[in-house]
mmCIF file of C-alpha atoms in Angstrom:
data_model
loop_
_atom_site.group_PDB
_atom_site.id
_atom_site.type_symbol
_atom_site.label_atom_id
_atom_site.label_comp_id
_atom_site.label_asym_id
_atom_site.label_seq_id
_atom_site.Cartn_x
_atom_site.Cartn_y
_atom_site.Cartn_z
ATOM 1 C CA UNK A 1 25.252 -17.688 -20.915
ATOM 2 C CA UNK A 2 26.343 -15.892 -17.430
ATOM 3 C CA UNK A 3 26.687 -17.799 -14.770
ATOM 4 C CA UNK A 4 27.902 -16.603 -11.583
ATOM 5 C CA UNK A 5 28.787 -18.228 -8.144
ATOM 6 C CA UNK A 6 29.860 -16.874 -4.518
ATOM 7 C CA UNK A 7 31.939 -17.978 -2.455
ATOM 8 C CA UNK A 8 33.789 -17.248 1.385
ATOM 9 C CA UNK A 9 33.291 -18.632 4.640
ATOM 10 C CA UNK A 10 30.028 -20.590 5.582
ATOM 11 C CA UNK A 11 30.983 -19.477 9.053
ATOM 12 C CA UNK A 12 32.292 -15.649 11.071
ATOM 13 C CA UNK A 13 32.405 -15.128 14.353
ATOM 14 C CA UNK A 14 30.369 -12.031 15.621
ATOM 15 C CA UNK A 15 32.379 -8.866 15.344
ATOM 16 C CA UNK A 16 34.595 -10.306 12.818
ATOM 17 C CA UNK A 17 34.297 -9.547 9.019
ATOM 18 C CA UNK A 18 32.962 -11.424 6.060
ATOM 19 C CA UNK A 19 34.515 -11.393 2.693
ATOM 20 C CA UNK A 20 32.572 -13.166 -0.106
ATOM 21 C CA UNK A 21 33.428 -13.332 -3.600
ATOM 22 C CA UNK A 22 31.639 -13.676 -6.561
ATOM 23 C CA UNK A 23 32.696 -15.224 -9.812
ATOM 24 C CA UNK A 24 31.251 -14.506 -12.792
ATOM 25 C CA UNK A 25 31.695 -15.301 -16.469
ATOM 26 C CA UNK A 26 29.467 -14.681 -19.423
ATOM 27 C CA UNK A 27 29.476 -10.753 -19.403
ATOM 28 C CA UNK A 28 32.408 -8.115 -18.476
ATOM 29 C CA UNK A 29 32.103 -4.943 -16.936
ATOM 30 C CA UNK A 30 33.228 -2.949 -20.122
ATOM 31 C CA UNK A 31 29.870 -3.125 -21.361
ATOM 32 C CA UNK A 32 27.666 0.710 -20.204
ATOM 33 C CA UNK A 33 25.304 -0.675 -18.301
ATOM 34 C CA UNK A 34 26.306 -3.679 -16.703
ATOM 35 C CA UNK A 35 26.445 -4.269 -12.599
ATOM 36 C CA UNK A 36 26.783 -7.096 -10.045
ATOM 37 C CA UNK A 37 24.876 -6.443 -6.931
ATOM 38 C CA UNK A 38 24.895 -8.440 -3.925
ATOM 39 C CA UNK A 39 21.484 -9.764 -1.939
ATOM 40 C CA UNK A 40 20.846 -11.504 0.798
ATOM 41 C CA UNK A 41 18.204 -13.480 2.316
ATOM 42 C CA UNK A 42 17.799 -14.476 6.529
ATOM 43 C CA UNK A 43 16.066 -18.189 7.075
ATOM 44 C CA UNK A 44 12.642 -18.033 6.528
ATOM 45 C CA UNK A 45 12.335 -13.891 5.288
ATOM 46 C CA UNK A 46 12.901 -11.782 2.467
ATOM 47 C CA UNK A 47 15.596 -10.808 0.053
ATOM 48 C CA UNK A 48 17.195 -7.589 1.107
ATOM 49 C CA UNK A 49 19.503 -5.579 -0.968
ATOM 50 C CA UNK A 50 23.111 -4.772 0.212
ATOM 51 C CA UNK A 51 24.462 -2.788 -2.906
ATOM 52 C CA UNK A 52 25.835 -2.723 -6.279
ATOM 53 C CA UNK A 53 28.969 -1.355 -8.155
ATOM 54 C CA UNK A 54 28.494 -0.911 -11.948
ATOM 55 C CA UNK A 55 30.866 -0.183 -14.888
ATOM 56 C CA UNK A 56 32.144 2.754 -14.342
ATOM 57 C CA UNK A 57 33.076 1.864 -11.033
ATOM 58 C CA UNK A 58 30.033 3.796 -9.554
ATOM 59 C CA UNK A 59 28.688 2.105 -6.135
ATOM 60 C CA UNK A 60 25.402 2.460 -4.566
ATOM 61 C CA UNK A 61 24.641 0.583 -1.305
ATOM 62 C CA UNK A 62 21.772 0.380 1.520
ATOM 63 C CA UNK A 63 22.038 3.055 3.713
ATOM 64 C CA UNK A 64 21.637 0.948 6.625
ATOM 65 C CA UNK A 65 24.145 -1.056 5.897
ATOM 66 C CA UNK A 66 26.385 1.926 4.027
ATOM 67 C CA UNK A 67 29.060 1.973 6.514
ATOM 68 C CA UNK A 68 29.595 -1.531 6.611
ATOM 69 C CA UNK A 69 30.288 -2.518 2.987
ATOM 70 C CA UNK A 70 32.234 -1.961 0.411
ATOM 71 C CA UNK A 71 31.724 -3.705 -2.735
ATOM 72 C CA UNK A 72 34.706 -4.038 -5.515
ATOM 73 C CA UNK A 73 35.616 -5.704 -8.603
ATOM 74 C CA UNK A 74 38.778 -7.192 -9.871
ATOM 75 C CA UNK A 75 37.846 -7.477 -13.696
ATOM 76 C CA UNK A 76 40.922 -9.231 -14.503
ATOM 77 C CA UNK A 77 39.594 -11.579 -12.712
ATOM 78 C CA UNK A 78 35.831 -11.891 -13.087
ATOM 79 C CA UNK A 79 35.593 -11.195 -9.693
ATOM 80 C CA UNK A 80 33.673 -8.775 -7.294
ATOM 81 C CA UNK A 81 34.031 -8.568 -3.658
ATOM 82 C CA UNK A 82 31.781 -7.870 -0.525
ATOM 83 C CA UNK A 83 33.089 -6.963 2.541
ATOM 84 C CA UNK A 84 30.506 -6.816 5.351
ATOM 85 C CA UNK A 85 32.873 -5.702 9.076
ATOM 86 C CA UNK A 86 31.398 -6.036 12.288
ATOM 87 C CA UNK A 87 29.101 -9.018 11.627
ATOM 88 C CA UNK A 88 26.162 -10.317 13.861
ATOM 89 C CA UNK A 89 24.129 -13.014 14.544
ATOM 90 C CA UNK A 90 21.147 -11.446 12.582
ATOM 91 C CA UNK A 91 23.423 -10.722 9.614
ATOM 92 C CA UNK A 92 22.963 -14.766 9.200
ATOM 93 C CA UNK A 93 21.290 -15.887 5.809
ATOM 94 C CA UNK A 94 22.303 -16.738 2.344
ATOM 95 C CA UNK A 95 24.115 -14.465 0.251
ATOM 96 C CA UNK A 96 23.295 -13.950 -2.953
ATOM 97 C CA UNK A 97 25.597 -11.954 -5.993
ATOM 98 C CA UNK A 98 23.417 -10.981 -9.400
ATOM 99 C CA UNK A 99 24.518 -9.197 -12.919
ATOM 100 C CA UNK A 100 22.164 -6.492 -13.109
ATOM 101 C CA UNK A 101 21.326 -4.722 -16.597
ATOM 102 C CA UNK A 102 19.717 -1.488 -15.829
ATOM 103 C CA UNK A 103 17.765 -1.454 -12.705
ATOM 104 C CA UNK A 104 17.287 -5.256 -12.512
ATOM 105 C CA UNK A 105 18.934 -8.641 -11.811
ATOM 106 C CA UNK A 106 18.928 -10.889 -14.792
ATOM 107 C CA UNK A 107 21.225 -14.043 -13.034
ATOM 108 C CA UNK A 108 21.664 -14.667 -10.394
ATOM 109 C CA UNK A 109 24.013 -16.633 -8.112
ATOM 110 C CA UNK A 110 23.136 -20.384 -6.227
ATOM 111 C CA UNK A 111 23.653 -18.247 -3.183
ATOM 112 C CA UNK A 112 26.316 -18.869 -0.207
ATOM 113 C CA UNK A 113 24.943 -19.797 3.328
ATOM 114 C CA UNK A 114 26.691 -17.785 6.019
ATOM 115 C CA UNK A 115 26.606 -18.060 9.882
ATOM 116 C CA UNK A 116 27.664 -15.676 12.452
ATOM 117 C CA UNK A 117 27.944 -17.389 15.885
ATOM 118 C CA UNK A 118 30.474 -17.832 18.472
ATOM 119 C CA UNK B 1 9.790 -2.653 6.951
ATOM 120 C CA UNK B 2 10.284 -2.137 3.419
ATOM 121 C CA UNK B 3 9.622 0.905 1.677
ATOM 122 C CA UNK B 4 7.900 -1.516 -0.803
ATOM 123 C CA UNK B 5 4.320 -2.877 0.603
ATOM 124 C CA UNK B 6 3.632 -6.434 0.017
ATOM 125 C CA UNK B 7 0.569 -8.447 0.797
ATOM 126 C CA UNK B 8 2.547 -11.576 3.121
ATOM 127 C CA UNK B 9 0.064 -13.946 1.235
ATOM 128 C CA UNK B 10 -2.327 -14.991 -1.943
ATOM 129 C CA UNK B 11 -4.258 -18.468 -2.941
ATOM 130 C CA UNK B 12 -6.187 -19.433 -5.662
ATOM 131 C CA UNK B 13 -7.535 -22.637 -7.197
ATOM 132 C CA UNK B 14 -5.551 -24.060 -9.985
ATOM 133 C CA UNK B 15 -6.940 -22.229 -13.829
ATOM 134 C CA UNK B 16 -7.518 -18.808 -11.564
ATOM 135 C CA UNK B 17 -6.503 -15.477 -11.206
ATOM 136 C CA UNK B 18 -4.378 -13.866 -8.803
ATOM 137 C CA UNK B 19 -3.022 -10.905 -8.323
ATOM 138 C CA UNK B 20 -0.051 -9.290 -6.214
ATOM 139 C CA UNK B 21 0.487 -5.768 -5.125
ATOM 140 C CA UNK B 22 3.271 -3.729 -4.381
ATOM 141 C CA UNK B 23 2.414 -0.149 -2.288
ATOM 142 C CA UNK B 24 5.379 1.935 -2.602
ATOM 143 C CA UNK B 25 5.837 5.794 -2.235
ATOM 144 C CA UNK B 26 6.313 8.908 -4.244
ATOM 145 C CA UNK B 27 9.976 8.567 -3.529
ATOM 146 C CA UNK B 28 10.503 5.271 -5.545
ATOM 147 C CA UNK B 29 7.476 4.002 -7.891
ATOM 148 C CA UNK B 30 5.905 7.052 -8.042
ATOM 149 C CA UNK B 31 9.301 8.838 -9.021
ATOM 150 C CA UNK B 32 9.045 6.604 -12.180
ATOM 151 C CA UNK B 33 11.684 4.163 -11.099
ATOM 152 C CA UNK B 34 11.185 0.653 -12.844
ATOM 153 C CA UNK B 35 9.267 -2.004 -11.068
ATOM 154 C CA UNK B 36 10.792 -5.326 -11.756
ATOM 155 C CA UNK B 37 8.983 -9.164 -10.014
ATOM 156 C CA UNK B 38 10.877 -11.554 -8.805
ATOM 157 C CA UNK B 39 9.811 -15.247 -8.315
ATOM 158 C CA UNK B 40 11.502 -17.604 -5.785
ATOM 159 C CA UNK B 41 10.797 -21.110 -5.874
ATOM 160 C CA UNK B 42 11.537 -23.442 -2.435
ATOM 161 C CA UNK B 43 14.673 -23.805 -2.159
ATOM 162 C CA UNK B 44 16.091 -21.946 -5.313
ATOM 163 C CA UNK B 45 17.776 -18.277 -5.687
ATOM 164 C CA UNK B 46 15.114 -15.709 -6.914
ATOM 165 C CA UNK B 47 14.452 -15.867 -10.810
ATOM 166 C CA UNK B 48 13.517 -12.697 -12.887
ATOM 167 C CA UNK B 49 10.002 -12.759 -14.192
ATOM 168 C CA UNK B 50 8.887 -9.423 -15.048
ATOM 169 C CA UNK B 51 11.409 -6.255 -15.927
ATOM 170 C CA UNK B 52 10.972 -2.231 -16.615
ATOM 171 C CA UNK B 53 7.171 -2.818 -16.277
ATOM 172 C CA UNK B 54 5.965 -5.084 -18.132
ATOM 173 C CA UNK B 55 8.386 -7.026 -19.784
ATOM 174 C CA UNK B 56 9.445 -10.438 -19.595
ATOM 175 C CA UNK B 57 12.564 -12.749 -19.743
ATOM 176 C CA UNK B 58 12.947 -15.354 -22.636
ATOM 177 C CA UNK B 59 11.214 -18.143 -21.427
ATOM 178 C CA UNK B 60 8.644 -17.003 -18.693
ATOM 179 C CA UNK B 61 5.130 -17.193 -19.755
ATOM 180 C CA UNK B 62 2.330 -14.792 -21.022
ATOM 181 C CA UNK B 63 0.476 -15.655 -18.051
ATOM 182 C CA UNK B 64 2.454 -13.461 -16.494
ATOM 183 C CA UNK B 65 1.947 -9.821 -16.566
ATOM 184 C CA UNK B 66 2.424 -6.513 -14.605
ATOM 185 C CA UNK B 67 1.257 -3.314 -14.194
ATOM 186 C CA UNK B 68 1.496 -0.027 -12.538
ATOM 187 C CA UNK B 69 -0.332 2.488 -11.298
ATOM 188 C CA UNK B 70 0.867 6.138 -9.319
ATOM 189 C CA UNK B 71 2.573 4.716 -6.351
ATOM 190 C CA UNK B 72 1.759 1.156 -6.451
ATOM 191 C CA UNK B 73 2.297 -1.798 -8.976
ATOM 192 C CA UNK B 74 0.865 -5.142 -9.600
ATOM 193 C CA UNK B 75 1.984 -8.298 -10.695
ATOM 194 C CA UNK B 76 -0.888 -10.947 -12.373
ATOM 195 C CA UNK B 77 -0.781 -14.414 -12.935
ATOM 196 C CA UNK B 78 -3.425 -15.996 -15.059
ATOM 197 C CA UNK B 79 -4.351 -20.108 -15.349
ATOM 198 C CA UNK B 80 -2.970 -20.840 -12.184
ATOM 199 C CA UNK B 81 -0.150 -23.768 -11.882
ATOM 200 C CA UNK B 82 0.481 -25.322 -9.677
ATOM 201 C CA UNK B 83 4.295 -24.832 -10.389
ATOM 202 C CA UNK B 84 3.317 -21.027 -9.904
ATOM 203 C CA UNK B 85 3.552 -21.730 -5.859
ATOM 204 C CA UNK B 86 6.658 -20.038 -4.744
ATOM 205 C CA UNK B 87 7.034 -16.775 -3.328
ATOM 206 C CA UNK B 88 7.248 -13.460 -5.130
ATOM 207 C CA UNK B 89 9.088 -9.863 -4.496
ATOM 208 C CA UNK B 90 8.542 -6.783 -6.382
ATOM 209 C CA UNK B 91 11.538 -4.443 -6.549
ATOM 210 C CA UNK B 92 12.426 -0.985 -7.440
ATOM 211 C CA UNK B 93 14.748 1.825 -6.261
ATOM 212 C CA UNK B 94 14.466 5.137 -4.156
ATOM 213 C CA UNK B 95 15.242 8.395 -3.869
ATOM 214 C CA UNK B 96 15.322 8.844 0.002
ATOM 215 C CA UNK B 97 17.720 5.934 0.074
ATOM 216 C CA UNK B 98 20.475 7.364 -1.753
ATOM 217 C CA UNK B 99 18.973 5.627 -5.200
ATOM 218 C CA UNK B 100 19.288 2.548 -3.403
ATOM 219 C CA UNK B 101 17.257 -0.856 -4.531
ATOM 220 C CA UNK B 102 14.848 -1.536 -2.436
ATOM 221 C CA UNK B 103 13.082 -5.044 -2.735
ATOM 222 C CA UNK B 104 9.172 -5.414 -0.989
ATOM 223 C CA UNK B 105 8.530 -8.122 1.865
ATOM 224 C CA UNK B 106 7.680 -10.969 -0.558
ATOM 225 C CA UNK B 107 4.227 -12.683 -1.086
ATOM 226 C CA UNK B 108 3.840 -16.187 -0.762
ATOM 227 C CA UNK B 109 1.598 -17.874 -3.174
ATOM 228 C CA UNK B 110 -0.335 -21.145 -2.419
ATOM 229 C CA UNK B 111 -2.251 -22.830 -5.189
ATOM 230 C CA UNK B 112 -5.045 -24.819 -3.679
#
């Protein structure tokens, strides 16, 4: 069964940056194929996809958001990280890290709330 | 705006038949990328329901289909539930965004 759960601060102050993590257990990157992306979701709208890094280490993210995240993984650990710098008010919403097989997302996290406000 | 068109809402009566579309581009369903569904219930993270066209996930049932046509794809659900109400996102990648996912707006379903 893969589970997988993120975690980091529920609130950042604008300008400052966000690190979430996401733990995961039930799969490990040595198997081809195998990714954790990370989503997220403002109040009240719809998901939005930040990025991914697979397997081989290979990392794809949202060009609007490319030079603002970096994505890694620790698979000693079970781990992958999302930074996010210079965060905003309207980069508020609930966070969400999913194993992907392929091109989709299989499981997916509870999701992580996050504020920015002063 | 997504690249991925969604209508922002369906309804239908309980035992009926809706359908969902998802307008995309020759840059990402038309390229022959994979169109996978999404269903988010109130409250809950998104759950898959449909993958690489037409399939689906142990446990999600046959009333539940998909399909796909040129640039756009469609998601059906048959004998509407009233469990079915939740909110639905189709989601594929493109080619003008650096093979980037890409998810659509999201449709919200009401059953009447």
């Amino acid at each position: 069964q893969i589970t997988l759960k993120e975690s980091g601060p529920t609130l950042v102050k604008p300008t400052q940056t966000l690190t979430l993590t996401c733990t995961f257990s039930g799969f490990s990157f040595s198997s081809s194929g195998v990714g954790v992306g990370w989503i997220r979701q403002p109040p009240g709208k719809a998901l939005e996809w930040l990025g991914i890094i697979y397997w081989d280490d290979d990392e794809r993210y949202s060009p609007s958001l490319k030079t603002r995240l970096t994505i890694t993984k620790d698979t000693s650990k079970n781990q992958v990280v999302l930074t996010m710098t210079n965060m905003d008010p309207v980069d508020t919403g609930t966070y969400y890290c999913a194993h992907s097989w392929m091109t989709y997302f299989d499981s997916w996290g509870q999701g992580t709330l996050v504020t920015v406000s002063s | 705006q997504s690249v991925l068109t969604q209508p922002p809402s369906v309804s239908g009566a309980p035992g009926q038949r809706v359908t969902i579309s998802c307008t995309g581009s020759s840059s990402n369903i038309g390229a022959g990328y994979d169109v996978n569904w999404y269903q988010q219930l109130p409250g809950a993270a998104p759950k898959l329901l449909i993958y690489d066209y037409n399939n689906r996930p142990s446990g999600v049932p046959d009333r539940f289909s998909a399909s796909k046509s040129g640039t756009s794809a469609s998601l059906a659900i048959t004998g509407l539930q009233a469990e079915d109400e939740a909110d639905y996102y189709c989601q594929s990648y493109d080619s003008t965004l650096s093979e980037s996912g890409v998810f659509g707006g999201g449709t919200r379903l009401t059953v009447l």
